[in-house]
XYZ file of C-alpha atoms in Angstrom:
78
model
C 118.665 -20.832 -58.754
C 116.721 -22.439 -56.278
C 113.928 -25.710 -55.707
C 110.103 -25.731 -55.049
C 109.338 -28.443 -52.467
C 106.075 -30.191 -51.973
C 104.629 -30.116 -48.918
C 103.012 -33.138 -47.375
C 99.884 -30.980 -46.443
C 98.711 -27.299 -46.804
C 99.197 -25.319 -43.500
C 97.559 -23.258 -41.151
C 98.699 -19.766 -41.452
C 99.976 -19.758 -38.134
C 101.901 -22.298 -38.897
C 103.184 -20.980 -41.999
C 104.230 -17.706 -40.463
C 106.194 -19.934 -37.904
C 107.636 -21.698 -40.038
C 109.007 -18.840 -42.164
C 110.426 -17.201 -39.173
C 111.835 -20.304 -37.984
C 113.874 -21.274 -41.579
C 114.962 -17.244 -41.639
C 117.201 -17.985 -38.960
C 119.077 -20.998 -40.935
C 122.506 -20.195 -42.382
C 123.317 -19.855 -46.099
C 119.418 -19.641 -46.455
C 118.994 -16.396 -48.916
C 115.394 -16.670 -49.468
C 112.356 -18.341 -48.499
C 108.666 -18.542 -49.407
C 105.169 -20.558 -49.458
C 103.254 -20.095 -51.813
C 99.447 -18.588 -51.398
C 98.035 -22.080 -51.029
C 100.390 -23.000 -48.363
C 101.629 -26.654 -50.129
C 104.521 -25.322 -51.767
C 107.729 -23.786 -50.485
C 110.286 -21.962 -52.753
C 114.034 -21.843 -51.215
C 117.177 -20.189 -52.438
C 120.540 -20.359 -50.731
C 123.320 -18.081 -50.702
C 125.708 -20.977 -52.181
C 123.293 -23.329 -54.170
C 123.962 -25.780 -51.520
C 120.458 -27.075 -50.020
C 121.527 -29.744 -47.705
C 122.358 -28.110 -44.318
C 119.375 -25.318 -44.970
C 116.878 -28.368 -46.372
C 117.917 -30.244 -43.000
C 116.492 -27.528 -40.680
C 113.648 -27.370 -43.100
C 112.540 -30.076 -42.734
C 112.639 -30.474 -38.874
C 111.017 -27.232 -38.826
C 108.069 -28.738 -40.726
C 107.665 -31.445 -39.017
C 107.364 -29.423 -35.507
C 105.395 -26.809 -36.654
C 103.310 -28.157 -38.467
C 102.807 -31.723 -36.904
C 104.204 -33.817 -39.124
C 104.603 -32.202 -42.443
C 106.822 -33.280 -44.535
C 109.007 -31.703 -47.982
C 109.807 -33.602 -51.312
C 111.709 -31.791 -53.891
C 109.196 -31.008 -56.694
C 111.195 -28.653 -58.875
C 114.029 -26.064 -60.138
C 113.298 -22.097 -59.506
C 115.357 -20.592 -62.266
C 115.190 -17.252 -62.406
């Protein structure tokens, strides 16, 4: 399962290819992906445990893309 997270405002996409390749690097992270519009990312983790992955998330954001920031808006089941 994984969790759809808001994102404070739609990126460039520059800055969505950034930070994509940025959050690929994370541990545990299985899969990641924002969606066409750019204000919505989907994660899944190897363990269904977000914290440590959602941490470097969210600094990646917020240096990537000046500022943005993530809110949890939902559950990915599959």
């Amino acid at each position: 399962m994984g969790r759809y997270y808001h994102m404070s405002k739609a990126v460039s996409p520059e800055e969505k290819e950034e930070i994509l390749r940025e959050i690929r690097t994370l541990k545990n992270l299985k899969s990641v992906e924002i969606t066409e519009n750019n204000t919505m990312m989907k994660v899944e983790t190897v363990d269904g445990i977000f914290q440590d992955v959602m941490n470097g998330a969210v600094n990646i954001c917020r240096k990537v893309a000046g500022g943005c920031e993530l809110s949890i808006a939902g559950f990915a089941e599959e």
